[in-house]
Coordinates of C-alpha atoms in Angstrom, one line a residue:
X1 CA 124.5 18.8 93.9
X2 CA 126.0 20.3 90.6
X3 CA 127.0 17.8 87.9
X4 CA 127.6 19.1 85.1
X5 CA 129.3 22.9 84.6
X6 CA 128.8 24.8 81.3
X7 CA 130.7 27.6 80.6
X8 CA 129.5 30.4 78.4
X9 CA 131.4 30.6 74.5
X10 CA 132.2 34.1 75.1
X11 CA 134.4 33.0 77.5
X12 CA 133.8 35.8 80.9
X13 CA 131.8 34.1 83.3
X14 CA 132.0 34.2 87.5
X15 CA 132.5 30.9 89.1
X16 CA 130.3 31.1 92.4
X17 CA 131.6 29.6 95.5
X18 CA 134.2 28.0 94.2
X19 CA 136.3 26.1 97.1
X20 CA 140.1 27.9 96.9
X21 CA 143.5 27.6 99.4
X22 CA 144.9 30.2 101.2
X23 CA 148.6 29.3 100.3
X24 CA 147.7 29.2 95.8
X25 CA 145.3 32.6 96.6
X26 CA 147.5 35.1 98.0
X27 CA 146.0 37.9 97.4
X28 CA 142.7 36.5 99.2
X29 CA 141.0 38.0 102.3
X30 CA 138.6 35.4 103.1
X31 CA 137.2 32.9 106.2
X32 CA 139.9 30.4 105.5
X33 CA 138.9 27.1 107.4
X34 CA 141.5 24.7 109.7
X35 CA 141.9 22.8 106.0
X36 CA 143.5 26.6 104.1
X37 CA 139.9 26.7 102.4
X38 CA 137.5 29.6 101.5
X39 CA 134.5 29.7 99.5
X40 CA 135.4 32.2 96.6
X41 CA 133.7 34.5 93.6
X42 CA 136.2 33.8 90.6
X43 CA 135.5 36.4 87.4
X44 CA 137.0 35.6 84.4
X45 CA 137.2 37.5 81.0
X46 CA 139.5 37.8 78.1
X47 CA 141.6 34.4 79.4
X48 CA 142.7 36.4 82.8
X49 CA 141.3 36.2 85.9
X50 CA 139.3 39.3 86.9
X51 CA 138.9 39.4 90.3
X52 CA 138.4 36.8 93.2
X53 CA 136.4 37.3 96.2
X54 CA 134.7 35.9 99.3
X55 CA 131.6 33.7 98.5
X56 CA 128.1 35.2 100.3
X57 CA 126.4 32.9 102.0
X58 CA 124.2 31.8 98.7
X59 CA 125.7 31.6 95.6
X60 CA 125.1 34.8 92.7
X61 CA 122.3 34.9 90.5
X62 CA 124.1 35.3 87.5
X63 CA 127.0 32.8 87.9
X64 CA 128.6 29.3 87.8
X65 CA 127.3 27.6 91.2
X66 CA 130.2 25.3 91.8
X67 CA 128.7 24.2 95.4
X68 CA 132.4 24.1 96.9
X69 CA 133.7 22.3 94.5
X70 CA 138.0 22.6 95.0
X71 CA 139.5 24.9 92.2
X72 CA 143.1 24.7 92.2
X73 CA 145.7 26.3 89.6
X74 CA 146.9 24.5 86.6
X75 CA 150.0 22.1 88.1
X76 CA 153.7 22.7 87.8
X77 CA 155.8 19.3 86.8
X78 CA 159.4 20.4 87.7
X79 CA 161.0 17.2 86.9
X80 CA 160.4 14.7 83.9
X81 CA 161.6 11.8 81.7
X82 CA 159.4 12.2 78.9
X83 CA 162.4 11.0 76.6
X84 CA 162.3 7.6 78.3
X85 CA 158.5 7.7 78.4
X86 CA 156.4 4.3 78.0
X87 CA 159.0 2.4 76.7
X88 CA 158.2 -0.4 79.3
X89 CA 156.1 -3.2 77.3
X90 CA 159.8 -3.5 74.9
X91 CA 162.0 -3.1 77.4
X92 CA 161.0 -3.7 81.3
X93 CA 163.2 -3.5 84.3
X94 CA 164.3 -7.2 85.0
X95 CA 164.2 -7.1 88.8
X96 CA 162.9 -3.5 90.0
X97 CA 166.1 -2.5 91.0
X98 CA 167.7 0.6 90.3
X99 CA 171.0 -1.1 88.4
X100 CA 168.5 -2.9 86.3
X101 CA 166.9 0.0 85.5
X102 CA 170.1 1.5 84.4
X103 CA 171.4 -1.0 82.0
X104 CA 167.5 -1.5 80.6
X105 CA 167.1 1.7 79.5
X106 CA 170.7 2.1 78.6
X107 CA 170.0 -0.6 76.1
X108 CA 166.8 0.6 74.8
X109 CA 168.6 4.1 74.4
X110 CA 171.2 2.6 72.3
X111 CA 168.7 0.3 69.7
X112 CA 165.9 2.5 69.7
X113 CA 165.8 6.3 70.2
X114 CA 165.9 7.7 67.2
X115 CA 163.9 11.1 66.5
X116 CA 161.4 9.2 65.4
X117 CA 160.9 7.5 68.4
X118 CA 161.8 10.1 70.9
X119 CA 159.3 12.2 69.2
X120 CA 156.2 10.4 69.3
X121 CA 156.8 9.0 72.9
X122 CA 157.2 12.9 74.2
X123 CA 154.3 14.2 72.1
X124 CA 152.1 11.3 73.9
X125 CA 153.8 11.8 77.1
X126 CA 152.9 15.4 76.6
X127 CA 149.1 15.0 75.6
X128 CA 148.9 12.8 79.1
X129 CA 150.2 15.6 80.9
X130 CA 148.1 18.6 79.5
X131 CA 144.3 16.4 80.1
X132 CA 145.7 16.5 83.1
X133 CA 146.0 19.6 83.9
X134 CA 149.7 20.6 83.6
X135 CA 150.8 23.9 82.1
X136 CA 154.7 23.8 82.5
X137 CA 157.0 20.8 82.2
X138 CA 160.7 20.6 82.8
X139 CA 161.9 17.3 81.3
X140 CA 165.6 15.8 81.9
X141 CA 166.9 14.3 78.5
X142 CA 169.2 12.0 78.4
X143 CA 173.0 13.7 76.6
X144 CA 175.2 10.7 76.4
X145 CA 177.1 10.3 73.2
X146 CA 175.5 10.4 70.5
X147 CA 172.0 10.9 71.8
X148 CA 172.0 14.1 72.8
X149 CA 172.7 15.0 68.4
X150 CA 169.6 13.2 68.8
X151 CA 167.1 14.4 71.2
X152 CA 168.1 17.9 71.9
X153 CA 166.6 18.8 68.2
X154 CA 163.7 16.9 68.5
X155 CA 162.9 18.4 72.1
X156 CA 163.3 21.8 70.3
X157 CA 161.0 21.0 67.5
X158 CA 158.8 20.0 70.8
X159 CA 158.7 23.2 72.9
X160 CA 157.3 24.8 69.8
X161 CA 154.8 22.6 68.4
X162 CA 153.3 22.6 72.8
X163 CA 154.1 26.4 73.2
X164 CA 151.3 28.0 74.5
X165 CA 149.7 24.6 76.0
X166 CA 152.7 23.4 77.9
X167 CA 155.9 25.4 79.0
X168 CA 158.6 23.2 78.4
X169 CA 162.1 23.6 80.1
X170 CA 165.2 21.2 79.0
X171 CA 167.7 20.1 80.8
X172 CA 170.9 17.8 79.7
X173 CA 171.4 14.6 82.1
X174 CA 174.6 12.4 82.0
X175 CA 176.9 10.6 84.3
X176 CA 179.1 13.5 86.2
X177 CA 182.1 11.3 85.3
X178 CA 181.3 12.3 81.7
X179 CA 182.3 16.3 82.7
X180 CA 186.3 14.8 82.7
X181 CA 185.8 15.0 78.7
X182 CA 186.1 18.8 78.6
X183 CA 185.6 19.2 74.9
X184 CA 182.7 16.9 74.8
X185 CA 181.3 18.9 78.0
X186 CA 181.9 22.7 76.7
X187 CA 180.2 21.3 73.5
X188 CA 176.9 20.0 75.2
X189 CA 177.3 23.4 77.4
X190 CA 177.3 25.2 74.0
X191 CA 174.1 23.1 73.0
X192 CA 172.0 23.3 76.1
X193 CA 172.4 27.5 76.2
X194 CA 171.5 27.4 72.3
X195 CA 168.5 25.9 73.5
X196 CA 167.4 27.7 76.4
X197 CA 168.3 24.7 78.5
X198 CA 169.4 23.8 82.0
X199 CA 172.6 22.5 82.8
X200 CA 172.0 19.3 84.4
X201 CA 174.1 16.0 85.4
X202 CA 174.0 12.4 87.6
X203 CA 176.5 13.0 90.8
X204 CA 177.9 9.9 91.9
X205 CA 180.3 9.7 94.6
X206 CA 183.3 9.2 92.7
X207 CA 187.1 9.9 93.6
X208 CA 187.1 13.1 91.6
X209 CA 183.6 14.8 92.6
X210 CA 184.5 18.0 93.7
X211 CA 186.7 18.9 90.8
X212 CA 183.8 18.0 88.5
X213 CA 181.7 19.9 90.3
X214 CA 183.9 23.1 90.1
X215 CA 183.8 22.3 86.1
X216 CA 179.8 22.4 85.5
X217 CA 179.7 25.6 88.1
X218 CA 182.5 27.1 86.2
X219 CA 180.7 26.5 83.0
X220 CA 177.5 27.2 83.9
X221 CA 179.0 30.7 85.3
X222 CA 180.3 31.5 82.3
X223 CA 177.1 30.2 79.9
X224 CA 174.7 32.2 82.6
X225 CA 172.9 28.6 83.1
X226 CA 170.6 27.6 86.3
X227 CA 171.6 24.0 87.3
X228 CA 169.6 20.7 87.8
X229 CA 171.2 17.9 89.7
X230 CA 170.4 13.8 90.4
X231 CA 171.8 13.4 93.9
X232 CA 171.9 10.4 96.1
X233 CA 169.3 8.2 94.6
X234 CA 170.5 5.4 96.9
X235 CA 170.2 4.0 100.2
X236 CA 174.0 4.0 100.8
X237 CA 174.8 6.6 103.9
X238 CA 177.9 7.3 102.2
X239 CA 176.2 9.2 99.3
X240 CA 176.6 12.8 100.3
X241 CA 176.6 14.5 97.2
X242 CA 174.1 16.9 98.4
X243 CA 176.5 18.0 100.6
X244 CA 179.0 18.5 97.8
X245 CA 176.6 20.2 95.5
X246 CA 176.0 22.8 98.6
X247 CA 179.6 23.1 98.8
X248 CA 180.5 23.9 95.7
X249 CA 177.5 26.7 95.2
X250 CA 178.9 28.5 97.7
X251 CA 182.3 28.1 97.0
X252 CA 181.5 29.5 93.8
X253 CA 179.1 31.6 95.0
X254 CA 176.8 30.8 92.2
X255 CA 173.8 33.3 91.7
X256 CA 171.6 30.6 88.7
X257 CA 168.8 28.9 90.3
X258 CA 170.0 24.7 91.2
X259 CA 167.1 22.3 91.6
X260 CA 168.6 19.2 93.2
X261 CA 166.3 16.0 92.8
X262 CA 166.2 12.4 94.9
X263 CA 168.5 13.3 98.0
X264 CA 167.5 9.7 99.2
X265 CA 170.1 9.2 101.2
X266 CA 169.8 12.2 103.1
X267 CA 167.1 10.1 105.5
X268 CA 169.4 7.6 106.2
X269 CA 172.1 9.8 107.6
X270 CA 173.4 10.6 111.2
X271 CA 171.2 13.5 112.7
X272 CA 174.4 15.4 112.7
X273 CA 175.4 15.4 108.8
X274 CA 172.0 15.9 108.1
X275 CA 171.9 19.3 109.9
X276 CA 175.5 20.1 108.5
X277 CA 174.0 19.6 104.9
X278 CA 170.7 21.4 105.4
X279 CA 172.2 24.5 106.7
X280 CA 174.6 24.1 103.2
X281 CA 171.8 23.5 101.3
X282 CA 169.6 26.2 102.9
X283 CA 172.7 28.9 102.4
X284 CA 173.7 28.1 99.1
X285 CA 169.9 28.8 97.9
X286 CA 169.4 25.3 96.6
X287 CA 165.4 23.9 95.9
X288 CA 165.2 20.2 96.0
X289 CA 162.5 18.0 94.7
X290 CA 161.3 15.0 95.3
X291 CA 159.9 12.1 93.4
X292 CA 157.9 10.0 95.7
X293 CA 156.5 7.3 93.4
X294 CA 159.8 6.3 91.4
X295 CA 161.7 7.0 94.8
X296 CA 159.3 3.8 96.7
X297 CA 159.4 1.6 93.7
X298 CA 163.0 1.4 93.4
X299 CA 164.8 2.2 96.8
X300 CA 165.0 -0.7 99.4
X301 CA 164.0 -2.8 96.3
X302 CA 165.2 -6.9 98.0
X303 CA 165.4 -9.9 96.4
X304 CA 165.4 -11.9 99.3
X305 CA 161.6 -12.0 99.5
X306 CA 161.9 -9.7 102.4
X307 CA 159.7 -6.4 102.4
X308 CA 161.5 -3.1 102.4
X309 CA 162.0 -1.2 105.2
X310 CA 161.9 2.7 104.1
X311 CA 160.0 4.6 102.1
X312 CA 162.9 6.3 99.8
X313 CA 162.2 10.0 100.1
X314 CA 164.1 12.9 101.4
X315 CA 163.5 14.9 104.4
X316 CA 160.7 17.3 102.9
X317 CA 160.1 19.1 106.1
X318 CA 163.1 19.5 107.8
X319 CA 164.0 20.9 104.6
X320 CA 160.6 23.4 104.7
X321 CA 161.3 24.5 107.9
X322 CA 164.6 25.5 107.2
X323 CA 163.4 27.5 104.3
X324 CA 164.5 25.2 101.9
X325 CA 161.7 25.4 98.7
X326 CA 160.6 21.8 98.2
X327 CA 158.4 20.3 95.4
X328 CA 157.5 17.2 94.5
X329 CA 157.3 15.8 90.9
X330 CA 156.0 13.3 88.5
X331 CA 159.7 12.0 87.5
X332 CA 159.9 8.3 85.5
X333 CA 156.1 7.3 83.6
X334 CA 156.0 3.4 82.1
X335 CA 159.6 3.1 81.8
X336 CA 162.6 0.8 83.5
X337 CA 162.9 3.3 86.5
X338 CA 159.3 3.4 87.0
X339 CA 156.5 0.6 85.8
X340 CA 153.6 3.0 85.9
X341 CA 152.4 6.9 85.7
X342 CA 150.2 9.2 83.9
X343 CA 152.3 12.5 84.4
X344 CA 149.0 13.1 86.6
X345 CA 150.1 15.7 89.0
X346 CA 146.8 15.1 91.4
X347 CA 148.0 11.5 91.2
X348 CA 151.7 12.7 92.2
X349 CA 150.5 15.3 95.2
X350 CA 147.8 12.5 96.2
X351 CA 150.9 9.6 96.5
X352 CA 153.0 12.6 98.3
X353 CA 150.6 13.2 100.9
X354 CA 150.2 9.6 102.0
X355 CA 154.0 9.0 101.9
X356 CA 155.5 12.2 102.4
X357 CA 152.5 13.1 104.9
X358 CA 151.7 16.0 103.6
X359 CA 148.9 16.7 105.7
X360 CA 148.1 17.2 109.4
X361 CA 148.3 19.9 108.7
X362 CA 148.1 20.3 104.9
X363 CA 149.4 23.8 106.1
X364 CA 151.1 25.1 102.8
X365 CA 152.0 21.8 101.0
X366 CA 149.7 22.5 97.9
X367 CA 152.4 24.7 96.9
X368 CA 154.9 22.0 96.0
X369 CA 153.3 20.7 92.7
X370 CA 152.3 24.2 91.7
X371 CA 153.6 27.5 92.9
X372 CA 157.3 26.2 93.8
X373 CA 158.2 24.6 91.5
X374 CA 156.6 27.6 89.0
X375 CA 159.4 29.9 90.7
X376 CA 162.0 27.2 90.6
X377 CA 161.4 27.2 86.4
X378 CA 160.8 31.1 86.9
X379 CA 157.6 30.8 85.5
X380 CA 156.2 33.9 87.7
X381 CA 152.4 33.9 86.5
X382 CA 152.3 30.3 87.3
X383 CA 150.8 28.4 90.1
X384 CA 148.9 30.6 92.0
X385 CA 144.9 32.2 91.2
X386 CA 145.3 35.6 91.6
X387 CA 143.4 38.9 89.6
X388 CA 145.4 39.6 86.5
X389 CA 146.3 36.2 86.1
X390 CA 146.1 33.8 83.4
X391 CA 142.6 32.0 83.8
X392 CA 144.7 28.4 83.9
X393 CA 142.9 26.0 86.5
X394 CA 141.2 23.0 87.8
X395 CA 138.0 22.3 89.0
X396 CA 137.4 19.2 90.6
X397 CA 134.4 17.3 92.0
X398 CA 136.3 17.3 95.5
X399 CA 135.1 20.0 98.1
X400 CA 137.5 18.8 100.6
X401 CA 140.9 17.2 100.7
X402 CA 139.7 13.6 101.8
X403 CA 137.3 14.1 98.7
X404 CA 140.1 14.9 96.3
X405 CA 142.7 12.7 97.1
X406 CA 140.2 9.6 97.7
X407 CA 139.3 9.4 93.9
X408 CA 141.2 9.9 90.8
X409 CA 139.4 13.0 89.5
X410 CA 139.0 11.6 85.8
X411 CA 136.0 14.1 85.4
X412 CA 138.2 16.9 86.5
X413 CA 137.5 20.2 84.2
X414 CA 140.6 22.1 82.8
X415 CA 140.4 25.2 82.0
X416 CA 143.1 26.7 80.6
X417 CA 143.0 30.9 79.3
X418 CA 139.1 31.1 80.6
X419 CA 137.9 27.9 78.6
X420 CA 137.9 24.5 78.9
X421 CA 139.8 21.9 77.0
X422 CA 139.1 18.9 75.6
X423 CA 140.5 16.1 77.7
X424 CA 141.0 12.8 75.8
X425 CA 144.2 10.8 77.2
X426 CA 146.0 8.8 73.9
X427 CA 145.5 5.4 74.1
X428 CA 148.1 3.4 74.2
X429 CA 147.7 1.7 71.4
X430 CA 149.0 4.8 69.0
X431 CA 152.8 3.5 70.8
X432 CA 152.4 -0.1 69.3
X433 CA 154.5 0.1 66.6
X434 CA 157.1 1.2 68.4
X435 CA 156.9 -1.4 71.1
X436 CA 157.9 -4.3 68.6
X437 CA 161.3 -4.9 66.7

């Protein structure tokens, strides 16, 4: 059994029968078993991948015997909070619930996020996410008045300082109702495109939704901005903003990319509706993602002593086999809207799979914390191994999927442009200061 993996200092080396997926290796002709695995040859040289082939039976002379060991491409993280990051030990959520995760972090917001602060939570939250073995990042940030002065600068001064370890996309998040200030709204329009952001906002079913709607369409249109929405995080049936969203795309018939995150709802609707909004959804273009881990700690949250009843996610594969893309994200890490998190996309796809059931067949489900959510952030040399490639993956002790997703991996080897990284997580103690008034 291999241990321990050294790779040369010049950097070109083959990995020998390395354990690879049909649906990240597409330009693959191999034996692919009933899991969507092949043994493969993987060549790399000058940070790009030179060539991948089918394993022989024994492994080559003169390379890196991985013995099946699962090799998987660096992990796409499509939607964030690294602004709220690991402020939970100074300001928890009181009760779990989704209003008290609100008004918790609406109060830390307001006392404590100065640049400063946001700064050193992101760079840790950041530093998590890279040992990981993340290599783009979209991260919502919060744009109520006066933060977004704030944060947007600092998440700037971010992208930089990471460029070249982590892609970083922005993208502005507020209350829709906040769109009805049209001034304040073309100016944080004006901000995000300055910054090479993503228009994003919280719908809420409010009285007025579909002419705020037309607004952010209209001004993304006219800022050529893609679109990122929060939709439905609720159990209410009524919450059909999903619906709305779909509406509105095609009543604009907007051309941007729109990611559409939570959709909780969604499950708890009438087969009816839900086929109305899929075929929407599915004809406006629209991706969704879900957050499976923030999405079971808050939804069905009772404080009754009763145990809740659903699991809080949306309907992945109806949506899949409509055509719809799907991914599936990291979301909230140690703050009010979620207690716990690494940004650890193995630890996200692992939680999918047992509550999403991604498996039985795994069929192409790898896809959604890698290659589609690259194409959703149009990150085209993303998420997939392929010749020509960036040399930007993970090998694992795992050689099958009950093997990876039955440990946490913490020994995993990143390798990112041909070599690998150093892969010391922060410790939390580096935050202290901050935790305390």
């Amino acid at each position: 059994m291999v241990t321990q993996i050294q790779l040369p200092p010049s950097g070109s080396y083959t990995l020998s029968r390395a354990r690879v997926h049909t649906s990240l290796t597409p330009d693959l002709a191999a034996p692919f078993d009933a899991d969507g695995f092949a043994l493969a040859n993987i060549s790399v040289a000058d940070g790009r991948i030179v060539s991948i082939a089918p394993s022989g039976h024994q492994p080559l002379s003169d390379g890196i015997n991985l013995a099946g060991r699962i090799v998987l491409p660096c992990f796409v993280d499509c939607h964030t909070h690294i602004d709220k990051g690991h402020i939970w030990p100074r300001k928890p959520n009181p009760d779990g619930s989704f209003p008290g995760a609100l008004n918790a972090t609406g109060e830390d917001r307001a006392a404590r996020w100065s640049a400063n602060d946001v700064s050193r939570r992101m760079d840790f939250a950041l530093r998590c996410a890279y040992a990981h073995g993340t290599k783009a990042l979209c991260t919502h940030i919060d744009s109520v008045p006066p933060q977004e002065e704030i944060s947007w600068p600092v998440f700037e001064e971010m992208r930089e300082r990471w460029r070249g370890r982590i892609e970083l996309q922005g993208v502005c998040l507020f209350g829709i109702e906040g769109a009805r200030d049209a001034k304040w709204f073309a100016g944080l329009a004006r901000r995000v495109a300055a910054a090479g952001g993503v228009l994003g906002t919280v719908t809420y079913m409010v009285p007025d939704l579909e002419e705020l709607l037309d607004r952010v369409f209209t001004t993304a249109i006219k800022h050529g901005l893609d679109l990122d929405f929060h939709a439905d995080e609720t159990a209410e049936i009524s919450a059909v903003s999903l619906k709305k969203i779909a509406e509105a795309a095609l009543r604009h018939r907007f051309e941007g990319r729109i990611l559409v995150g939570h959709c909780c709802s969604l499950a708890r609707q009438p087969d009816a509706d839900v086929l109305d909004t899929l075929d929407k959804v599915a004809r406006a273009g629209i991706a969704v993602v879900s957050l499976p881990m923030c999405n079971l700690y808050l939804q069905d949250r009772r404080r009754d002593g009763t145990t809740p009843r659903w699991r809080g996610v949306t309907l992945l594969h109806e949506m899949r086999a409509r055509g719809i893309p799907v991914a599936v994200a990291s979301d909230n890490t140690r703050d009010p809207f979620y207690a716990y998190g690494d940004l650890d996309m193995l630890e996200v796809y692992r939680m999918a799979t047992r509550i999403l059931h991604f498996d039985h067949p795994v069929g192409d489900w790898p896809k959604a914390v890698t290659t589609t959510p690259a194409d959703i952030m149009r990150l085209h040399e993303a998420g997939i191994l392929a010749p020509g490639g960036p040399a930007d993956f993970v090998v694992f002790k795992g050689r099958s999927w009950t093997e990876l997703l039955s440990r946490p991996e913490s020994d995993r080897i990143v390798i990112r442009e041909g070599r690998a990284i150093a892969r010391d997580l922060p410790d939390y103690s580096e935050l202290d200061d901050l935790m305390v008034e």
